[in-house]
Short mmCIF file of C-alpha atoms and ligand atoms in Angstrom, two decimals:
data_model
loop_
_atom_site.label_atom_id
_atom_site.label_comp_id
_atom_site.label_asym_id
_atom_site.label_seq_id
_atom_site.Cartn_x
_atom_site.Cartn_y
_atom_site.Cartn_z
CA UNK I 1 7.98 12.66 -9.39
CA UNK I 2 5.35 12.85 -6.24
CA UNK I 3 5.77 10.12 -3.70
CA UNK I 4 3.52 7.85 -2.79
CA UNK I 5 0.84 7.93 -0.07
CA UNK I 6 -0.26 4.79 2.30
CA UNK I 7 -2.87 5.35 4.09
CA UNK I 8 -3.72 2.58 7.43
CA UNK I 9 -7.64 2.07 7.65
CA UNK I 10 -9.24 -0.39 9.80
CA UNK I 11 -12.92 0.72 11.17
CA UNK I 12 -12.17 -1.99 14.32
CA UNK I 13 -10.35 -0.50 16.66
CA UNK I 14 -7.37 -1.85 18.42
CA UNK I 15 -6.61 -3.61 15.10
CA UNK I 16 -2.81 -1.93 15.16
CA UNK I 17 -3.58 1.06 12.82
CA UNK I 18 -1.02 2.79 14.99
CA UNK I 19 1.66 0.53 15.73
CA UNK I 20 1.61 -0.25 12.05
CA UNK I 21 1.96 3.48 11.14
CA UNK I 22 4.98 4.02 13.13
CA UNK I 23 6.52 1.02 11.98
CA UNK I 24 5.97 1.35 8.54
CA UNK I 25 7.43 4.70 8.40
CA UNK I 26 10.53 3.52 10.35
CA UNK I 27 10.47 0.90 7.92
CA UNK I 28 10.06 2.81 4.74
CA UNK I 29 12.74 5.24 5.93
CA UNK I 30 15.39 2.27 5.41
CA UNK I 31 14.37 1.73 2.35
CA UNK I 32 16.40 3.30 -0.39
CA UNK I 33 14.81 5.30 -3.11
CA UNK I 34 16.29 5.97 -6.47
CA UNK I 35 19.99 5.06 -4.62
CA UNK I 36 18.88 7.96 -1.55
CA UNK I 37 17.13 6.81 1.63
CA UNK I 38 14.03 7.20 1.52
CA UNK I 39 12.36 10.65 3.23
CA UNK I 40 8.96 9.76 4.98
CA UNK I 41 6.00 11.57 6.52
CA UNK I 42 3.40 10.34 9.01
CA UNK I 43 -0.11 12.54 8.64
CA UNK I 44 -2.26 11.55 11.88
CA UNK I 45 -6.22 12.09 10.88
CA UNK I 46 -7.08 10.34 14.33
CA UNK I 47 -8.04 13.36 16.40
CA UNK I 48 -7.19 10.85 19.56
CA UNK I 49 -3.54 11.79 18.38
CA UNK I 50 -1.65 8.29 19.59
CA UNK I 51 0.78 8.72 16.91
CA UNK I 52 1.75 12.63 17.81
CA UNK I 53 2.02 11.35 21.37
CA UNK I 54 4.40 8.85 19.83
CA UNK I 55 6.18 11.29 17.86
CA UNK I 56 7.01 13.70 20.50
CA UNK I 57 8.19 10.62 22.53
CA UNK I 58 10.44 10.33 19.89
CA UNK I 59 11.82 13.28 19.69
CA UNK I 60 12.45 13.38 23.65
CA UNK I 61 14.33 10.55 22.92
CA UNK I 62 16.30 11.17 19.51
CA UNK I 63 16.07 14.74 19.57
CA UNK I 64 13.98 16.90 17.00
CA UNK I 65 16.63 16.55 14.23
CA UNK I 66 16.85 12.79 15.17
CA UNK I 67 13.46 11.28 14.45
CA UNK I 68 14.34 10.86 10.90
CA UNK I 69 10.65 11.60 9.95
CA UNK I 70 8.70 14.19 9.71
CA UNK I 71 4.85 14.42 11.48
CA UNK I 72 1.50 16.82 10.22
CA UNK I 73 -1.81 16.15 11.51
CA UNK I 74 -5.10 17.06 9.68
CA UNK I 75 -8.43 16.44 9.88
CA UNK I 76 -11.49 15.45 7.47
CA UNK I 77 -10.83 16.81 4.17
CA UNK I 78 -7.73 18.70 5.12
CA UNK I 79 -6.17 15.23 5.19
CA UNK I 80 -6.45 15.30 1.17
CA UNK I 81 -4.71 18.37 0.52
CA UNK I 82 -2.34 18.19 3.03
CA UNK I 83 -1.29 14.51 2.02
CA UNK I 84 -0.72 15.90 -1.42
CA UNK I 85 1.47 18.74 -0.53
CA UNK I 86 3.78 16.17 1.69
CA UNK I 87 4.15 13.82 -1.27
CA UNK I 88 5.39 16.52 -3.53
CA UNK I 89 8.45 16.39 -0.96
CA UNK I 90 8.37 12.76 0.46
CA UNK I 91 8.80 9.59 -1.22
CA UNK I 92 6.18 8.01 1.20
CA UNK I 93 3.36 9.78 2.80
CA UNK I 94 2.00 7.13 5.63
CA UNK I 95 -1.70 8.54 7.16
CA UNK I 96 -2.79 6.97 10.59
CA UNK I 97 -6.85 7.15 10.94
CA UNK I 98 -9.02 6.96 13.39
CA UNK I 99 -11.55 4.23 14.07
CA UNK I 100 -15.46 4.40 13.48
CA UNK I 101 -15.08 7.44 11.11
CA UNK I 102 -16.42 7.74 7.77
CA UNK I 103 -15.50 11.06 7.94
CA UNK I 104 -12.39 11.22 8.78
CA UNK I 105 -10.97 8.29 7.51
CA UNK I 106 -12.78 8.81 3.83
CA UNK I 107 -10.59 12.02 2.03
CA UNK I 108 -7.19 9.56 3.50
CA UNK I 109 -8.23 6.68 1.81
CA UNK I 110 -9.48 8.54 -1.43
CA UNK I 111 -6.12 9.99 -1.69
CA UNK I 112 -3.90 7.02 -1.21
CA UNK I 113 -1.92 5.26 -3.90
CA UNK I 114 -3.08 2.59 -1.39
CA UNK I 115 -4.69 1.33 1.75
CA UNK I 116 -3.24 -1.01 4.22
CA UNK I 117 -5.68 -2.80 6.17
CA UNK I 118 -4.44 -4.31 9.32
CA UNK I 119 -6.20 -7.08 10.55
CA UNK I 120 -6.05 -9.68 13.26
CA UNK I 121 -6.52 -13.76 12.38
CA UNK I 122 -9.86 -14.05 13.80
CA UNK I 123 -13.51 -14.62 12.35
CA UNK I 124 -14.54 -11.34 14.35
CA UNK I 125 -12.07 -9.26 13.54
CA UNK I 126 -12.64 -10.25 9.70
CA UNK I 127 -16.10 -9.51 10.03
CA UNK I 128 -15.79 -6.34 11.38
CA UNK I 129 -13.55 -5.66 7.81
CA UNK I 130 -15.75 -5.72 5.37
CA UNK I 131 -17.40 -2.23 5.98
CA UNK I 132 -14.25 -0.49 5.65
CA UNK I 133 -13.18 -3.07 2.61
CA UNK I 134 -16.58 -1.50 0.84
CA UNK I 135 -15.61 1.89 1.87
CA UNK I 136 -12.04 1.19 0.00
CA UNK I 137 -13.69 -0.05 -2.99
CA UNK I 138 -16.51 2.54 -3.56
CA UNK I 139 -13.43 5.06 -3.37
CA UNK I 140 -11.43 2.73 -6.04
CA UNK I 141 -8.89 2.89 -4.27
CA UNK I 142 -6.50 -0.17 -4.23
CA UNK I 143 -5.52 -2.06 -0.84
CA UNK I 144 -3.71 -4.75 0.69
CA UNK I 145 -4.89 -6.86 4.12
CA UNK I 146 -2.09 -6.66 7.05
CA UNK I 147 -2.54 -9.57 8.97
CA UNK I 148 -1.57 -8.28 12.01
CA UNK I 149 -1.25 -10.06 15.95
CA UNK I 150 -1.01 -14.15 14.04
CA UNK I 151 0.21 -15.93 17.09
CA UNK I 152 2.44 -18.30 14.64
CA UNK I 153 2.88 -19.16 11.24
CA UNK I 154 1.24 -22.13 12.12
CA UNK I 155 -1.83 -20.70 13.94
CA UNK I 156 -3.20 -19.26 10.84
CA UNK I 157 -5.64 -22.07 9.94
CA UNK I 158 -6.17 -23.40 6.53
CA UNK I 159 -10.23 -22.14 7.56
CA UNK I 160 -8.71 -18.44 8.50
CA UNK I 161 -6.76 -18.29 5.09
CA UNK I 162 -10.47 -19.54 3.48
CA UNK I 163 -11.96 -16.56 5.34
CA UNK I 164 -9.61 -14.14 4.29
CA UNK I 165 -9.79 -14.65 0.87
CA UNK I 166 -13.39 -14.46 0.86
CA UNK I 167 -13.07 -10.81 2.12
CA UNK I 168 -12.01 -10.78 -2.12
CA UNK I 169 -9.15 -8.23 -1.28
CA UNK I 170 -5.45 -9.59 -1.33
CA UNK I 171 -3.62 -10.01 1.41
CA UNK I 172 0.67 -8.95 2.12
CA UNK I 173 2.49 -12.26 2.14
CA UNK I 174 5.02 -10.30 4.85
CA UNK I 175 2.59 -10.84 8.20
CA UNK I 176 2.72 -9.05 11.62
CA UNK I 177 3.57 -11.50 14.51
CA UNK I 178 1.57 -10.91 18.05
CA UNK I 179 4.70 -9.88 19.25
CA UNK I 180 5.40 -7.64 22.67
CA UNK I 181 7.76 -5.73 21.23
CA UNK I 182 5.73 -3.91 18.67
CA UNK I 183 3.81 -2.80 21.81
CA UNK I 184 6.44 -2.06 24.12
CA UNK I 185 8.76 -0.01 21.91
CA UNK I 186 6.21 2.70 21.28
CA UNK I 187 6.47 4.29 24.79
CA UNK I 188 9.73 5.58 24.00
CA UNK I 189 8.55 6.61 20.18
CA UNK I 190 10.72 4.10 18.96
CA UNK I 191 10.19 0.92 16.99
CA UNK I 192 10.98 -2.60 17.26
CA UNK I 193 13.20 -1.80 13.89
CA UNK I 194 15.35 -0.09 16.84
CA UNK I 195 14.92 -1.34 20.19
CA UNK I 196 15.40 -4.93 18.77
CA UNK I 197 17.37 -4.98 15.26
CA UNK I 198 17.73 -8.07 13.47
CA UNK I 199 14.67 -9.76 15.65
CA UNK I 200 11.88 -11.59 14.00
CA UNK I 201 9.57 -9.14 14.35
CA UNK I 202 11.87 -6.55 12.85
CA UNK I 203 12.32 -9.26 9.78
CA UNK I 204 8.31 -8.95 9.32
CA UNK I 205 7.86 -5.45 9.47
CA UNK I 206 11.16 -4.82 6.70
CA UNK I 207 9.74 -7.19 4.56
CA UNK I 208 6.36 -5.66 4.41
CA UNK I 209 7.40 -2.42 3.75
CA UNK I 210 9.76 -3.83 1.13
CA UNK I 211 6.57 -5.66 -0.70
CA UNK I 212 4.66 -2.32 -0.12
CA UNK I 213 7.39 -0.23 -1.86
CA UNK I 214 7.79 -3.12 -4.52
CA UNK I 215 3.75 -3.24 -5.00
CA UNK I 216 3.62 1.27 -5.09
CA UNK I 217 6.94 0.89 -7.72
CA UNK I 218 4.71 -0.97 -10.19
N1 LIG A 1 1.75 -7.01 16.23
C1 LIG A 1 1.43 -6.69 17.50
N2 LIG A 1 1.90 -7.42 18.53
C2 LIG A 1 1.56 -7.09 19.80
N3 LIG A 1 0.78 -6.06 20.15
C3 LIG A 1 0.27 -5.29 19.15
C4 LIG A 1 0.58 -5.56 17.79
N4 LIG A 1 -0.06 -4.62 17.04
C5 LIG A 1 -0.72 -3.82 17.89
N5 LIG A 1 -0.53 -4.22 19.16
C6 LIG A 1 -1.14 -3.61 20.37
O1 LIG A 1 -2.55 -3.60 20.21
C7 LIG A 1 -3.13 -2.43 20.75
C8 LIG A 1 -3.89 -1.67 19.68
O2 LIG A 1 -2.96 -1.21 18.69
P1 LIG A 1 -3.11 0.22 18.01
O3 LIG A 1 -1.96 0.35 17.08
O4 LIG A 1 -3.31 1.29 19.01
O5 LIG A 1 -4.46 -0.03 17.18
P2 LIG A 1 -5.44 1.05 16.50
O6 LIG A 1 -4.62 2.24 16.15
O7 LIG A 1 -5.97 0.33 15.30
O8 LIG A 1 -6.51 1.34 17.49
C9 LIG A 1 -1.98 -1.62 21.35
O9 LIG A 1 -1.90 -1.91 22.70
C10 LIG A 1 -0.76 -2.16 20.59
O10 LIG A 1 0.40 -2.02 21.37
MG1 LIG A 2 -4.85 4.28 16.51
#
């Protein structure tokens, strides 16, 4: 059975592509597969490398054997092939892309089971969606909007939710809080899964990578 890749696509940048990677992965590496915990990959495509910088801080701080993940990078079409190859041997392959790059970010998103679009609660930011949202679709590829950064439960306006919908992609019910510890635990490669366990923002992030395994199970 080949496990399943997600790949994180957002053309805005500073949208949390990133930050979501990581996180997921963390995430995903909780979760149990077939009774086993699950064993995860990250594939960075963004030739800025944020997430390998992240990953070696991790391993400073766990130690190699300790990061309980394991990291490739490729670039344009290499990401295809090589995101094949990891899910022959992972149950989830997560890909990190890189802004403003048809190119790059195109072979990711053709190969994923599917693409997680993170995306912050404003009528920019939504704008600036839709050209990767048509890049998804042309590829047929299925995805799923990560509202990512809401500043409460509250703040997402009844006009924002109209907005969103109109993109005419779904969106994850589990949503990303603007929350300083998704930023802050990165400098040591960790997550907010471990520098602040049972916190809300660690609820969000388990329960979207529990609807994401639920959704790729189907
Ligand atoms: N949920 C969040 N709460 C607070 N800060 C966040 C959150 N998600 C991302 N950030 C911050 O926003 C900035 C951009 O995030 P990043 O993951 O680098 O985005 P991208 O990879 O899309 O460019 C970073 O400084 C990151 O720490
Ligand atoms: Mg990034």
């Amino acid at each position: 059975m080949s496990g399943k890749i997600i790949t994180i696509a957002q053309q805005k940048g500073g949208s949390g592509k990133t930050t979501l990677a990581a996180h997921l992965a963390v995430a995903l590496s909780r979760q149990s597969v077939l009774g086993a915990r699950a064993r995860v990959a990250l594939l960075d495509c963004d030739p800025q490398g944020s997430l390998g910088e992240w990953f070696e801080a991790r391993e400073a701080t766990l130690g190699e054997d300790g990061t309980g993940l394991s990291f490739r990078t490729a670039s344009g079409w290499g990401a295809r092939r090589e995101a094949r190859s990891l899910a022959r041997d992972y149950s989830f392959v997560v890909i990190d892309t890189p802004p403003k790059s048809d190119v790059e970010s195109r072979p990711a998103i053709e190969v994923a089971d599917l693409v997680a679009v993170p995306v912050q609660p404003t009528p920019i930011d939504l704008w600036a969606t839709r050209p990767t949202l048509e890049m998804i679709s042309k590829e047929g590829t299925s995805c799923l909007l990560v509202i990512n950064r809401a500043q409460s439960r509250a703040a997402l306006t009844q006009e924002m939710g109209i907005a969103i919908e109109a993109l005419g992609h779904p969106a994850a019910r589990a949503r990303l809080g603007n929350r300083v510890g998704f930023a802050a635990s990165m400098g040591r490669g960790l997550t907010l899964l471990e520098t602040e366990p049972g916190s809300k923002g660690a609820a969000e992030i388990e329960a979207l990578a529990a609807e994401l395994r639920d959704l790729l199970a189907k």
